[in-house]
CSV table of C-alpha atoms in Angstrom, one decimal:
chain,number,residue,atom,x,y,z
A,26,MET,CA,-61.2,35.9,17.1
A,27,HIS,CA,-57.6,36.2,18.0
A,28,GLN,CA,-55.4,38.4,15.8
A,29,LYS,CA,-51.8,37.4,15.1
A,30,ASP,CA,-49.3,40.0,16.0
A,31,ALA,CA,-45.6,40.1,15.0
A,32,SER,CA,-44.5,38.2,18.1
A,33,ASP,CA,-46.8,35.3,17.4
A,34,THR,CA,-45.5,34.9,13.9
A,35,GLU,CA,-41.9,35.1,15.0
A,36,GLN,CA,-42.4,32.4,17.7
A,37,SER,CA,-44.3,30.1,15.3
A,38,ASN,CA,-41.3,30.0,12.9
A,39,VAL,CA,-38.8,29.1,15.6
A,40,PRO,CA,-39.4,25.7,17.0
A,41,PHE,CA,-37.2,26.3,20.1
A,42,LYS,CA,-36.4,29.6,21.4
A,43,GLN,CA,-34.0,30.1,24.3
A,44,PRO,CA,-33.1,33.4,25.8
A,45,VAL,CA,-29.5,34.5,24.9
A,46,GLU,CA,-28.8,35.3,28.5
A,47,SER,CA,-29.2,31.6,29.5
A,48,ILE,CA,-26.4,30.4,27.1
A,49,LYS,CA,-23.9,33.2,27.8
A,50,PRO,CA,-22.4,31.2,30.7
A,51,LEU,CA,-21.8,28.2,28.4
A,52,ILE,CA,-20.1,30.4,25.8
A,53,ASN,CA,-18.0,32.2,28.4
A,54,ALA,CA,-17.0,29.0,30.1
A,55,HIS,CA,-15.0,27.8,27.1
A,56,PRO,CA,-13.5,30.8,25.3
A,57,ARG,CA,-11.6,30.0,22.2
A,58,THR,CA,-8.6,31.8,20.8
A,59,HIS,CA,-7.9,32.3,17.1
A,60,GLU,CA,-5.3,29.5,17.2
A,61,GLN,CA,-7.8,27.0,18.7
A,62,LEU,CA,-10.3,27.7,15.9
A,63,SER,CA,-7.7,27.2,13.1
A,64,ILE,CA,-7.1,23.9,11.3
A,65,PRO,CA,-4.7,21.8,13.3
A,66,PRO,CA,-1.4,20.9,11.6
A,67,LYS,CA,-1.0,17.4,10.2
A,68,PRO,CA,0.8,15.1,12.6
A,69,ALA,CA,4.3,14.1,11.6
A,70,ARG,CA,4.6,10.6,10.1
A,71,THR,CA,5.9,8.1,12.4
A,72,ILE,CA,8.2,5.5,11.0
A,73,HIS,CA,8.6,2.4,13.0
A,74,SER,CA,12.3,1.6,12.9
A,75,SER,CA,11.6,-2.1,13.2
A,76,ARG,CA,9.5,-2.1,10.0
A,77,HIS,CA,11.5,0.5,8.0
A,78,ILE,CA,13.6,-0.9,5.3
A,79,HIS,CA,16.5,1.1,3.9
A,80,ILE,CA,17.1,0.5,0.2
A,81,ALA,CA,20.6,1.2,-1.1
A,82,PRO,CA,21.0,4.1,-3.5
A,83,GLY,CA,20.4,2.9,-7.1
A,84,TYR,CA,17.9,0.1,-6.0
A,85,SER,CA,14.5,1.9,-6.1
A,86,THR,CA,11.5,0.7,-8.1
A,87,LEU,CA,12.4,3.3,-10.8
A,88,ASP,CA,16.0,1.8,-11.0
A,89,TRP,CA,14.4,-1.6,-11.3
A,90,GLU,CA,12.3,-0.5,-14.2
A,91,GLN,CA,15.3,1.1,-15.9
A,92,LEU,CA,17.2,-2.2,-15.5
A,93,LYS,CA,14.4,-4.1,-17.1
A,94,ARG,CA,14.4,-1.8,-20.1
A,95,THR,CA,18.2,-1.8,-20.6
A,96,SER,CA,19.6,-5.1,-19.4
A,97,SER,CA,20.2,-8.2,-21.5
A,98,SER,CA,20.5,-10.3,-18.3
A,99,PHE,CA,16.8,-11.3,-18.3
A,100,PRO,CA,15.6,-14.6,-19.8
A,101,LYS,CA,14.7,-14.3,-23.5
A,102,ALA,CA,11.1,-15.0,-24.6
A,103,LYS,CA,10.6,-18.7,-25.0
A,104,LYS,CA,9.0,-20.3,-28.0
A,105,SER,CA,7.2,-22.9,-25.9
A,106,LEU,CA,5.7,-22.6,-22.4
A,107,LEU,CA,7.9,-24.0,-19.6
A,108,TYR,CA,6.1,-26.1,-17.0
A,109,ILE,CA,7.9,-26.2,-13.7
A,110,THR,CA,7.2,-28.8,-11.0
A,111,LEU,CA,7.2,-28.0,-7.3
A,112,ALA,CA,10.3,-30.2,-6.9
A,113,GLU,CA,12.1,-28.1,-9.6
A,114,LEU,CA,11.0,-24.9,-8.0
A,115,GLN,CA,12.4,-26.0,-4.6
A,116,LEU,CA,15.9,-26.5,-6.1
A,117,HIS,CA,16.1,-22.7,-6.8
A,118,ASN,CA,16.1,-21.4,-3.2
A,119,GLN,CA,19.3,-19.4,-2.9
A,120,ILE,CA,20.0,-15.7,-3.1
A,121,ASN,CA,22.1,-16.3,-6.3
A,122,ASP,CA,19.5,-18.7,-7.9
A,123,ALA,CA,16.0,-17.6,-6.6
A,124,TRP,CA,12.7,-18.8,-8.2
A,125,ILE,CA,9.3,-18.0,-6.8
A,126,ALA,CA,5.7,-19.0,-7.7
A,127,LEU,CA,3.0,-16.3,-7.6
A,128,ASN,CA,-0.5,-17.3,-8.5
A,129,GLY,CA,0.7,-20.3,-10.5
A,130,LYS,CA,3.4,-18.4,-12.5
A,131,VAL,CA,7.1,-19.0,-11.8
A,132,TYR,CA,9.5,-16.1,-11.7
A,133,ASP,CA,13.3,-16.0,-11.5
A,134,ILE,CA,13.7,-13.2,-9.1
A,135,THR,CA,17.5,-13.4,-8.6
A,136,LEU,CA,18.1,-10.0,-10.1
A,137,TYR,CA,15.1,-8.4,-8.3
A,138,ILE,CA,16.0,-9.3,-4.7
A,139,PRO,CA,18.1,-6.2,-4.0
A,140,TYR,CA,15.3,-4.0,-5.4
A,141,HIS,CA,12.5,-5.5,-3.2
A,142,PRO,CA,11.2,-2.8,-0.9
A,143,GLY,CA,10.6,-5.4,1.8
A,144,GLY,CA,14.3,-6.3,1.9
A,145,GLU,CA,15.2,-9.9,2.5
A,146,GLU,CA,11.6,-10.7,3.5
A,147,ILE,CA,11.3,-12.0,-0.1
A,148,MET,CA,13.8,-14.8,0.7
A,149,LYS,CA,11.1,-16.5,2.9
A,150,ALA,CA,9.2,-17.4,-0.3
A,151,VAL,CA,12.2,-18.3,-2.5
A,152,GLY,CA,11.8,-21.9,-3.9
A,153,LYS,CA,8.2,-21.9,-2.8
A,154,ASP,CA,4.7,-20.6,-3.7
A,155,GLY,CA,4.9,-17.1,-2.3
A,156,THR,CA,1.4,-16.0,-3.2
A,157,LYS,CA,0.1,-15.6,0.3
A,158,LEU,CA,3.2,-14.0,1.7
A,159,LEU,CA,4.0,-11.5,-1.1
A,160,ILE,CA,0.9,-10.6,-3.0
A,161,HIS,CA,-0.4,-7.1,-2.0
A,162,PRO,CA,-3.4,-5.4,-3.5
A,163,TRP,CA,-1.5,-2.2,-4.1
A,164,VAL,CA,1.3,-4.0,-6.1
A,165,ASN,CA,1.1,-5.0,-9.8
A,166,TYR,CA,3.5,-7.9,-9.4
A,167,GLU,CA,2.9,-9.2,-13.0
A,168,CYS,CA,4.1,-5.9,-14.4
A,169,LEU,CA,6.9,-5.6,-11.9
A,170,LEU,CA,8.3,-9.1,-12.6
A,171,ASP,CA,7.2,-9.4,-16.3
A,172,LYS,CA,10.8,-9.9,-17.5
A,173,CYS,CA,11.4,-12.5,-14.8
A,174,TRP,CA,8.6,-14.8,-15.8
A,175,ILE,CA,10.0,-18.2,-16.8
A,176,GLY,CA,6.9,-20.5,-16.8
A,177,LEU,CA,3.9,-22.1,-15.0
A,178,LEU,CA,3.9,-24.1,-11.9
A,179,THR,CA,2.5,-27.6,-12.4
A,180,TYR,CA,1.6,-30.2,-9.8
A,181,ARG,CA,1.9,-33.3,-12.1
């Protein structure tokens, strides 16, 4: 019978054993300094100037929320629901009289236009159904425009 010695046990626990001398050339071929092993710095954010919109001071989303809380310029709550036809919606397509439909609800966004973070891009949907152009999953437009809601879009 064959007796196991210490070297047999050591080799049976290691599935693949390579002599250290054979990998030294690989290690020495690519020496690393301390800086190369540290976590790299985060890259600086790149802002594409063609897509960057500058909002005037006093027209941030926080400023809009404050205006909603303090201004009496918004439409008062109506006793009955207003139904707005597409023809009526199309009449309100100017910067000083701007209505928009989003998912079947009509909003008077005249006061909101200077606060829109996309700039005048919002004007492309004024007087129309802007659902496809302006609805983003990261924006709660119903909360943002709650004071601007004036009725429901109807196709009758």
